[in-house]
mmCIF file of C-alpha atoms in Angstrom:
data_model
loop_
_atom_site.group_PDB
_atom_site.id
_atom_site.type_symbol
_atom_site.label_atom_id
_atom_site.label_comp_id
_atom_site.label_asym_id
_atom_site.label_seq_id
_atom_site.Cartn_x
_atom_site.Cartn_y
_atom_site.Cartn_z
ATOM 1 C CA UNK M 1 15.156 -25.089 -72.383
ATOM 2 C CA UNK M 2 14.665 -22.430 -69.485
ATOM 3 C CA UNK M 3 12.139 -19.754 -69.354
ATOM 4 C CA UNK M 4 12.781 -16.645 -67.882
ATOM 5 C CA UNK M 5 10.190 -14.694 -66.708
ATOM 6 C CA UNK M 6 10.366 -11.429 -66.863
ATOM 7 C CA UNK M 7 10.062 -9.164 -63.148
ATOM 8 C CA UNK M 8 7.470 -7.426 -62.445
ATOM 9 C CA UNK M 9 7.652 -3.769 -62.372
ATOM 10 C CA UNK M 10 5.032 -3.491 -59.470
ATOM 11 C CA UNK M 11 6.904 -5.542 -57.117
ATOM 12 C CA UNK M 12 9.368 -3.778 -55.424
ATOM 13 C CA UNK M 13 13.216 -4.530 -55.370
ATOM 14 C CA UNK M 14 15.346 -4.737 -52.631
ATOM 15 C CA UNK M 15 17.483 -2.147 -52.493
ATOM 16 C CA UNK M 16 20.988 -1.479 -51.030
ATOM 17 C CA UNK M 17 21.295 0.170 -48.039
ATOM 18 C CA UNK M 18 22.335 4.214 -48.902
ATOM 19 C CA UNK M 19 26.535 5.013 -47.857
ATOM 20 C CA UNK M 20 26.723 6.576 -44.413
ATOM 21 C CA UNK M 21 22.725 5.310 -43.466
ATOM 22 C CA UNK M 22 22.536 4.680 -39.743
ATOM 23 C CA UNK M 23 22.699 1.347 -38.411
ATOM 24 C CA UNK M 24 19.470 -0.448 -36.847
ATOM 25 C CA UNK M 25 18.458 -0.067 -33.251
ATOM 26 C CA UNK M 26 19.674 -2.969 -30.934
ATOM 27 C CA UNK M 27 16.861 -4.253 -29.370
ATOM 28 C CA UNK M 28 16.657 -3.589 -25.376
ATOM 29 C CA UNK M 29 18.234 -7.072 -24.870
ATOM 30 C CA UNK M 30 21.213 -5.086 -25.886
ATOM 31 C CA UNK M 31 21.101 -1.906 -24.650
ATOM 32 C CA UNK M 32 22.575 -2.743 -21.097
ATOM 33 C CA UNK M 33 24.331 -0.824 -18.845
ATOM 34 C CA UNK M 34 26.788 -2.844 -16.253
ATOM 35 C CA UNK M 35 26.571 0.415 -13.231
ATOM 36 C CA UNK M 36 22.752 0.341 -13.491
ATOM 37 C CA UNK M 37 22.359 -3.433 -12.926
ATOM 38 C CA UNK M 38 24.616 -3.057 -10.586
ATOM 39 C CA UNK M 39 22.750 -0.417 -8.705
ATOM 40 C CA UNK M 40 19.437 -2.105 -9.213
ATOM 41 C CA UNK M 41 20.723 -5.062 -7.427
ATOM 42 C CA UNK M 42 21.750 -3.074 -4.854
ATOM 43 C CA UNK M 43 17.983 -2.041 -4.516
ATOM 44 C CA UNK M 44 17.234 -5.055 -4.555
ATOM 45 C CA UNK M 45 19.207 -6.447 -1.804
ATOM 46 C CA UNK M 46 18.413 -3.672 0.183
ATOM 47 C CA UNK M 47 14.543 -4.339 0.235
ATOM 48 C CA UNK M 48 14.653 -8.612 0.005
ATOM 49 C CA UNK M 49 17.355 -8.601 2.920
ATOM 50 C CA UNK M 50 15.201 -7.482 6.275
ATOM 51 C CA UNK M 51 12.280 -9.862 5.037
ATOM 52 C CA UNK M 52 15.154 -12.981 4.273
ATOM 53 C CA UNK M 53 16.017 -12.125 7.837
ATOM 54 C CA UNK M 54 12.576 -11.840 9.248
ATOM 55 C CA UNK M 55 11.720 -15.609 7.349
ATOM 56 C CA UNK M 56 14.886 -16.908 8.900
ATOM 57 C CA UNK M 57 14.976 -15.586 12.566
ATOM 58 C CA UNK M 58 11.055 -16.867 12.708
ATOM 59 C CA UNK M 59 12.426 -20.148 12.300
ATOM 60 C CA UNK M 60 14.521 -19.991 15.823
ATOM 61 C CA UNK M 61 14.639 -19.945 19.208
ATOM 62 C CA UNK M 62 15.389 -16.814 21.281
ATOM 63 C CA UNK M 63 18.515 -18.601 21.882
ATOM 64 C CA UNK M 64 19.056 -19.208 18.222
ATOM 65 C CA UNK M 65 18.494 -15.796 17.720
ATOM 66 C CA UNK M 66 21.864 -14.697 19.400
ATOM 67 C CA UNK M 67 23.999 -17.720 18.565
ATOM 68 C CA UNK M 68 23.342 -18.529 15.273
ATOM 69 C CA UNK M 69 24.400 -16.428 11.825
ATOM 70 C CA UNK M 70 21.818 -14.344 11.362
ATOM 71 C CA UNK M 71 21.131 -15.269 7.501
ATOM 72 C CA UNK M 72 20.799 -18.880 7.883
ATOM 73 C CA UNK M 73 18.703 -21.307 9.578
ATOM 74 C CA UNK M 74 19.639 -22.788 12.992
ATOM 75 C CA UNK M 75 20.079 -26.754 13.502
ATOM 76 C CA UNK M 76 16.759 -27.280 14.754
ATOM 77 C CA UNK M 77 13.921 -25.171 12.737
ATOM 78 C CA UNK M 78 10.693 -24.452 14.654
ATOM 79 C CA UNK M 79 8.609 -22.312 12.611
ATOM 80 C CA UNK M 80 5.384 -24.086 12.717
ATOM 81 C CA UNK M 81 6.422 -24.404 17.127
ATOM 82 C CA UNK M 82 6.801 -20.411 16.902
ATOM 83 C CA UNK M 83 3.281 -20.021 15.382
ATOM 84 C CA UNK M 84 1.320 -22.138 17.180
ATOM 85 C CA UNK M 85 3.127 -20.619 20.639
ATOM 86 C CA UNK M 86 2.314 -16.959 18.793
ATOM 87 C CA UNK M 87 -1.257 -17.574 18.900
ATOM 88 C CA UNK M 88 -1.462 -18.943 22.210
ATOM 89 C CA UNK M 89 0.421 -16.748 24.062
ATOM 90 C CA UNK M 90 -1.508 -15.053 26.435
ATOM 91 C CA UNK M 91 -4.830 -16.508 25.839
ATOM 92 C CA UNK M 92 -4.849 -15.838 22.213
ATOM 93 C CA UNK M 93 -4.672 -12.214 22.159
ATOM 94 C CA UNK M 94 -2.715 -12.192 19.290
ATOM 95 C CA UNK M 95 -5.424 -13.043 17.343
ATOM 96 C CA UNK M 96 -7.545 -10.383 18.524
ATOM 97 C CA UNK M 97 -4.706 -8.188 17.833
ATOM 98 C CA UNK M 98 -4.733 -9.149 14.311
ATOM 99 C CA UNK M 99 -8.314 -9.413 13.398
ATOM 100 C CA UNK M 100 -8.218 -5.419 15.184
ATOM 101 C CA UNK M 101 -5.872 -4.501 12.469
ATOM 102 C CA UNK M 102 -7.641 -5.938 9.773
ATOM 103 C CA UNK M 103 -11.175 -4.069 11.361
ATOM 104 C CA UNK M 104 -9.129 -0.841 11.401
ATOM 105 C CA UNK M 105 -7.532 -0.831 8.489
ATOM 106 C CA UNK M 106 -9.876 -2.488 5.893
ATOM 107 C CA UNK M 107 -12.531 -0.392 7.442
ATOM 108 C CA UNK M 108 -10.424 2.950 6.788
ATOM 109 C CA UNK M 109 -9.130 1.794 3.356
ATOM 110 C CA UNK M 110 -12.355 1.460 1.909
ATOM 111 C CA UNK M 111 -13.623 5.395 3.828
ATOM 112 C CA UNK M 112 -11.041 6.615 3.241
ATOM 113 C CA UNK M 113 -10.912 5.607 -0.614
ATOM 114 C CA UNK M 114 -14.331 6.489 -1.140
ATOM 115 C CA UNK M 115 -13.889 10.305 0.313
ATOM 116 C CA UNK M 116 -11.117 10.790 -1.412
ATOM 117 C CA UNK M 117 -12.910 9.918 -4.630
ATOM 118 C CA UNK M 118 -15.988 12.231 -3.868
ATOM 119 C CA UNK M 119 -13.475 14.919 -2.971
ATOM 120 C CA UNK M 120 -11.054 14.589 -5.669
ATOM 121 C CA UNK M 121 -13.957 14.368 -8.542
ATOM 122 C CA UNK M 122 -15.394 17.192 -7.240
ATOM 123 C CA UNK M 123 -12.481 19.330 -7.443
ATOM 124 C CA UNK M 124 -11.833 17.864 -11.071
ATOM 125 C CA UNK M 125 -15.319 18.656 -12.120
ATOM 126 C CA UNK M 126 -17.021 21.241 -10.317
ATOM 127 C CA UNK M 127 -15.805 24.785 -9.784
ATOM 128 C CA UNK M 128 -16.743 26.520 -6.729
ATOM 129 C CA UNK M 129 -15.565 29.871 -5.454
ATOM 130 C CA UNK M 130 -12.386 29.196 -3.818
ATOM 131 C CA UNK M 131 -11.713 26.435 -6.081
ATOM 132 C CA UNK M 132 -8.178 27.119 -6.023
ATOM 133 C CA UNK M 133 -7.527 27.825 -2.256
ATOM 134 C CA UNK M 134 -9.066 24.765 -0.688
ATOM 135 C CA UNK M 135 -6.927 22.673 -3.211
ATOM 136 C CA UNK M 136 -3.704 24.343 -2.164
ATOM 137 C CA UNK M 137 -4.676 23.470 1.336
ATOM 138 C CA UNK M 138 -5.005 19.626 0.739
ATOM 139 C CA UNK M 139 -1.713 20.043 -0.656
ATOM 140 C CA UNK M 140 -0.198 21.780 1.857
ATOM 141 C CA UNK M 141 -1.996 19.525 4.352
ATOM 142 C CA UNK M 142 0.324 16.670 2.575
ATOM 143 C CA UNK M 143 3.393 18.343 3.666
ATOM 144 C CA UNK M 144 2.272 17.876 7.483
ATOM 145 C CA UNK M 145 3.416 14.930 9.397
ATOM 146 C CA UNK M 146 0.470 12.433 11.365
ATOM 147 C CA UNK M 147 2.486 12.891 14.049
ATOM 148 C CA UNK M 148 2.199 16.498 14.625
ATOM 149 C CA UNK M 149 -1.752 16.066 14.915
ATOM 150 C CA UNK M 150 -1.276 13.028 17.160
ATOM 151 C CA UNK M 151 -1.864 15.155 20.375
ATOM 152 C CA UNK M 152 -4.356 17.464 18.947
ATOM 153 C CA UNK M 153 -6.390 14.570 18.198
ATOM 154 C CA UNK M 154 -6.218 12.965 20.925
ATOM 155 C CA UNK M 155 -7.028 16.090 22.883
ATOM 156 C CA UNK M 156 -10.155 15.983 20.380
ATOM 157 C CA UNK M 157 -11.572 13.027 21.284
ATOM 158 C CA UNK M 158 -11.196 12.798 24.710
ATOM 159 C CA UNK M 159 -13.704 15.797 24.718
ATOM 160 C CA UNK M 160 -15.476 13.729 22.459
ATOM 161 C CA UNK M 161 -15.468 10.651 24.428
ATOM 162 C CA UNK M 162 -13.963 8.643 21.849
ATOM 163 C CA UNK M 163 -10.370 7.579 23.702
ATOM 164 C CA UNK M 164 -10.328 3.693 23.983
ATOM 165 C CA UNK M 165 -12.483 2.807 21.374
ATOM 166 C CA UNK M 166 -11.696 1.378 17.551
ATOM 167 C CA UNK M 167 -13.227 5.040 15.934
ATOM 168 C CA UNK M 168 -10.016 6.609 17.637
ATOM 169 C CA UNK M 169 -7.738 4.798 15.233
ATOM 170 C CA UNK M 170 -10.698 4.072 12.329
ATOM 171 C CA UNK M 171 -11.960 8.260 12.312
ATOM 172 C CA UNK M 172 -7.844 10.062 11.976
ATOM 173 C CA UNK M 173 -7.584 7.302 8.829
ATOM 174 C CA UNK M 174 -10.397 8.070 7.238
ATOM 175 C CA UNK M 175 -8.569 11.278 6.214
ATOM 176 C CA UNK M 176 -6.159 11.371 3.300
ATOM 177 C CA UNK M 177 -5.057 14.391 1.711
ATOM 178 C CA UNK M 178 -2.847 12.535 -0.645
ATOM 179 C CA UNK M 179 -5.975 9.940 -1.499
ATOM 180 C CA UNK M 180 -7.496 13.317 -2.442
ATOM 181 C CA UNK M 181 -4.921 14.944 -4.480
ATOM 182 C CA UNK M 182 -4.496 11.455 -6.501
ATOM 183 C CA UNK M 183 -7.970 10.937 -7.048
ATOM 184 C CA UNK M 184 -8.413 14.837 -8.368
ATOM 185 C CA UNK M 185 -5.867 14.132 -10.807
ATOM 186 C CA UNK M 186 -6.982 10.646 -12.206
ATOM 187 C CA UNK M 187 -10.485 11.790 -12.198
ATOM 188 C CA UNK M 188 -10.048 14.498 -14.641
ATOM 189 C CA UNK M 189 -8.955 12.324 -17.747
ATOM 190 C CA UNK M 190 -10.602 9.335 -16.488
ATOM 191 C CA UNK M 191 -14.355 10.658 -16.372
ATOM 192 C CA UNK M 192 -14.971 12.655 -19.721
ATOM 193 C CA UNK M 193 -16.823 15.967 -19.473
ATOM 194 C CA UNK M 194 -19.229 14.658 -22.533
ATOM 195 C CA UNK M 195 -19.972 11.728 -20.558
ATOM 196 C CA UNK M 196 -21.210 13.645 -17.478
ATOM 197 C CA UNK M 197 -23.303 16.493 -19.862
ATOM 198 C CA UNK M 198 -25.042 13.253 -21.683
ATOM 199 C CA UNK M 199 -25.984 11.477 -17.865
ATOM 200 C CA UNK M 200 -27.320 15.731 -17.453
ATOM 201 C CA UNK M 201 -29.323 15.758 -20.567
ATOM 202 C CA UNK M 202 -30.606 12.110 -19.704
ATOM 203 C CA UNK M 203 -31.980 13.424 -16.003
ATOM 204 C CA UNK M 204 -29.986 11.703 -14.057
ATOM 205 C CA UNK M 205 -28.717 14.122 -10.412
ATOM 206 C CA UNK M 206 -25.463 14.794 -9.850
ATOM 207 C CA UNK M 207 -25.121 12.082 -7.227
ATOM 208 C CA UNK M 208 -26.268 9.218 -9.608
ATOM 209 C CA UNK M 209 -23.731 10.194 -12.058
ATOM 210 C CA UNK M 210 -20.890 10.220 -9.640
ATOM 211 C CA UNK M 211 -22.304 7.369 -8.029
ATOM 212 C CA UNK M 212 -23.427 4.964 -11.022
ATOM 213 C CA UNK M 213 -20.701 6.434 -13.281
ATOM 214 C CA UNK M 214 -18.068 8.034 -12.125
ATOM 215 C CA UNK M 215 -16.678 5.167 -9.217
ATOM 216 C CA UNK M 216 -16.863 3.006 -12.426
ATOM 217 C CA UNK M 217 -14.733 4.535 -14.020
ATOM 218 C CA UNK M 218 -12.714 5.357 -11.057
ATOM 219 C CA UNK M 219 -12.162 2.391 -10.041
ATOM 220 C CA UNK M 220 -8.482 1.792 -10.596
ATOM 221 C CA UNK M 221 -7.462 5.148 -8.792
ATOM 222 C CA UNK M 222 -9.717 4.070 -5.728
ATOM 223 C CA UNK M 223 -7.677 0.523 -5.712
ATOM 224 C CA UNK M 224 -4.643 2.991 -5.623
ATOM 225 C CA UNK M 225 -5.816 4.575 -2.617
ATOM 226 C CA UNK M 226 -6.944 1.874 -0.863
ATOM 227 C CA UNK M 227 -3.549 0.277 -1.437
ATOM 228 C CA UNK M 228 -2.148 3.210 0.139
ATOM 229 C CA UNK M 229 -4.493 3.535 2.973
ATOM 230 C CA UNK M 230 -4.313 0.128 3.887
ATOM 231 C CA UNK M 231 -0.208 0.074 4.735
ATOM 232 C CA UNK M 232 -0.465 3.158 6.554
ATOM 233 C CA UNK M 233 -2.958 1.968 8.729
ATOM 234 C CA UNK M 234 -2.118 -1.445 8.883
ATOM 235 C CA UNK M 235 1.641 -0.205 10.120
ATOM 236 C CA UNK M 236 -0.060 2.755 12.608
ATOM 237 C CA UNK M 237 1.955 2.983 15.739
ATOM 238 C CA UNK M 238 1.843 6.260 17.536
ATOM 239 C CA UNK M 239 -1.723 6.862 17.156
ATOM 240 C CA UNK M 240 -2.956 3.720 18.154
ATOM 241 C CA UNK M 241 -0.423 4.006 21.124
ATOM 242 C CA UNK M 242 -1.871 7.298 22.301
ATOM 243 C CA UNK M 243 -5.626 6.719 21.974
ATOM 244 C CA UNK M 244 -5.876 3.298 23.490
ATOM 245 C CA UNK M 245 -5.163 1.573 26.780
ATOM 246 C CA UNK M 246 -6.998 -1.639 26.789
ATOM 247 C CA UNK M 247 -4.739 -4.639 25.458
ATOM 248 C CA UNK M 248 -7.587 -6.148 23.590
ATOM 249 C CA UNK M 249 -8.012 -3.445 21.568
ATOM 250 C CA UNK M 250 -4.501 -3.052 20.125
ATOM 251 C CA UNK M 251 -3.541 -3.738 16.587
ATOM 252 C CA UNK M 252 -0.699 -5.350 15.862
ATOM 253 C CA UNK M 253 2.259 -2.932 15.971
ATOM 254 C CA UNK M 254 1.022 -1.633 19.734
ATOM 255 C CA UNK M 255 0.470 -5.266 20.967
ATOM 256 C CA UNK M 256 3.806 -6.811 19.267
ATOM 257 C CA UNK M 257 5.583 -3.685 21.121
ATOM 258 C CA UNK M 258 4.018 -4.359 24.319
ATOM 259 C CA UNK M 259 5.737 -8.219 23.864
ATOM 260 C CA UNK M 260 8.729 -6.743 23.134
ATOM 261 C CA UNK M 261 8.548 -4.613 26.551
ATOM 262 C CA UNK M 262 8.057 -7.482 28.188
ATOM 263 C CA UNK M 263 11.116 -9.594 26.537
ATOM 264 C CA UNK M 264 13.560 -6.784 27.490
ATOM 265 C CA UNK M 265 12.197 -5.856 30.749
ATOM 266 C CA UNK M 266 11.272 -9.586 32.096
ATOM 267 C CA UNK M 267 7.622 -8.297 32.831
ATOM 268 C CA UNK M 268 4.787 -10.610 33.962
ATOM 269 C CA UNK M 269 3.840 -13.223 31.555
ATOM 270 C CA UNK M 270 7.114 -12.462 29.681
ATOM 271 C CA UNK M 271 8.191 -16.273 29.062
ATOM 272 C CA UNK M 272 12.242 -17.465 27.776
ATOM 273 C CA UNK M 273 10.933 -17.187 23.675
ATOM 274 C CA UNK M 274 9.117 -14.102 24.121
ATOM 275 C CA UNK M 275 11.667 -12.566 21.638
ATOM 276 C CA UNK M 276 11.090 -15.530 19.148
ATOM 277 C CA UNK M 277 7.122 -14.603 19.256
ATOM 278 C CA UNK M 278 7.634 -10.779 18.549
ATOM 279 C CA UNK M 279 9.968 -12.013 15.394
ATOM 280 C CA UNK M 280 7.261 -14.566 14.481
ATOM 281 C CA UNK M 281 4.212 -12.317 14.842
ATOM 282 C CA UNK M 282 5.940 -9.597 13.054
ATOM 283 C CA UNK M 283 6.530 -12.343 9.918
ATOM 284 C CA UNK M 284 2.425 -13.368 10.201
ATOM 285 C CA UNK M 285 1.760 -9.736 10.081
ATOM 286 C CA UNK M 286 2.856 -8.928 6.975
ATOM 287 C CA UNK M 287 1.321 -11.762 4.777
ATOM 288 C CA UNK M 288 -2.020 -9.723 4.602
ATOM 289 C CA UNK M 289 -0.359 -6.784 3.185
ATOM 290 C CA UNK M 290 1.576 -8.687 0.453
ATOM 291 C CA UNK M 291 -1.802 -10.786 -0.005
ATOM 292 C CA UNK M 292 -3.938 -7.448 -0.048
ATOM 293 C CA UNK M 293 -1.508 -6.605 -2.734
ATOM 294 C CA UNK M 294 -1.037 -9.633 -4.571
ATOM 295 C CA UNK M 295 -4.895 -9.414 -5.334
ATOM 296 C CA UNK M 296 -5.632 -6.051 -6.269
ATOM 297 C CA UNK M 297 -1.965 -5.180 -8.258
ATOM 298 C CA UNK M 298 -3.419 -5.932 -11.520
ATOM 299 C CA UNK M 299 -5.918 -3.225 -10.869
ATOM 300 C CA UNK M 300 -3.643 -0.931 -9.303
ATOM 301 C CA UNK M 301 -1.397 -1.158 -12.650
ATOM 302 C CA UNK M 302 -4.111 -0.934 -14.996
ATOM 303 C CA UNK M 303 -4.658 1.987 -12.968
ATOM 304 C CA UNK M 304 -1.452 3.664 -13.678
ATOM 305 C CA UNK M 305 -1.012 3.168 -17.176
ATOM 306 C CA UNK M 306 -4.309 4.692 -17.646
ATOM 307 C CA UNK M 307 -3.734 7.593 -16.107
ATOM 308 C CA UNK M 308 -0.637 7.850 -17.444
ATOM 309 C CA UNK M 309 -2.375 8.476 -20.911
ATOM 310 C CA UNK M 310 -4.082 11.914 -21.655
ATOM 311 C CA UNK M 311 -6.959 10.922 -23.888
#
């Protein structure tokens, strides 16, 4: 014989869903749109292409370069030929050139990062008469272009006696009125005002706290900047092209330009792959930057979500 047991009237019943109730959400597997991932591989293509390209044509001849399809690889691939021939051209000054980039730019990423934080954490936390105006000036200085204080500069330092040396490029970097405006905006939700009154109440001077407490807690926005700081030094032209004249003190972009001058205009030491060595040196070139960020991205995201979050 079979027992029924009776339900109990604490556990709840399942009940049908009310006429006219909304359906559930589809889950974003489902919510796609055909023109935006159409678009977004357009994006796509449009950044990936020039560095397929620059892979490629690194793998050829100057020769190659002009009879070959430029997407594809020629018959015979010399990429590792093109390297070694990169950094023996000329006695190896391509080397120099790149280990002056790295000097200049590593060397104004971290400067400039640091200032920026002082700067922008002062602004956040201190108020100052003329607060207000010296802000709107770093943002106003954001709206003008390096290249308009190219000459200025330059005039600057040859007073200065500073032309032809590596604090010509390393001293205009150091400056970054973005840098500053970023950091003044992370640091006011990342460092807590109760934090800084209890370091107060504990003795600790201001420039323990900021230094002990506040680059701590900083320290994703300064990754930010140095991010930042690092491609726009590491891809300086004009500046570097104005304030130096010795060929062992060019960075990259200068030197790689010089090469180029001499491809097109059959200059002395110019030899038949000169062409292929500008291509190849410009591939080398940027596989610090995509190390540099490679490393530090997961700091420079943690970075943005948090201060993307008002606390």
């Amino acid at each position: 014989m079979t027992t029924v047991t009776p339900a109990d009237p604490a556990t709840p019943t399942a009940k049908p869903p009310p006429t006219g109730a909304r359906s559930p959400r589809r889950s974003p597997a489902h919510r796609r749109s055909t023109p935006l991932t159409i678009a977004m591989l357009a994006v796509l293509a449009y950044f990936l292409l020039p560095l397929c390209w620059l892979l490629i044509a690194s793998t050829k001849s100057t020769q190659d370069l002009f009879n070959s399809f430029g997407l594809w690889f020629s018959e015979t691939p010399q990429l590792l030929s093109n390297i070694t021939t990169t950094f023996t051209q000329d006695d190896g000054v391509f080397g120099r050139w790149l280990l002056n980039t790295a000097l200049y730019a590593g060397v104004s990423a971290i400067g400039a990062a640091l200032l920026a934080a002082a700067a922008g954490y002062g602004f956040a936390k201190y108020r100052f008469r003329g607060h207000g105006a010296a802000f709107n000036l770093v943002l106003g200085a954001i709206m003008i272009p390096t290249t308009a204080l190219a000459i200025p500069t330059y005039l600057l330092f040859a007073k200065a006696g500073l032309v032809n040396t590596p604090w010509a490029v390393i001293l205009p970097s150091l400056i970054s009125p973005f840098g500053l405006y970023l950091m003044r905006i992370y640091a006011e939700d990342a460092v807590p005002d109760s934090l800084i009154e209890a370091a107060r109440m504990d003795g600790a001077g201001e420039t323990r706290i900021f230094c002990t407490i506040a680059l701590r807690l900083l320290a994703p926005g300064l990754v930010t900047v140095v991010l930042f700081t690092l491609v726009a030094t590491w891809n300086n032209y004009f500046l570097p092209l104005i304030m130096l004249n010795d060929p062992s003190l060019y960075p990259i972009t200068v030197g790689l330009s010089s090469w180029a001058a001499q491809a097109q205009n059959g200059g002395a030491g110019a030899s038949s792959d000169m062409l292929a060595l500008v291509v190849t040196g410009s591939l080398i070139s940027i596989v610090p930057l995509v190390l540099a960020f490679l490393l530090l991205q997961r700091y420079w995201q943690s970075g943005l979500a948090t201060g993307g979050v008002k606390q």
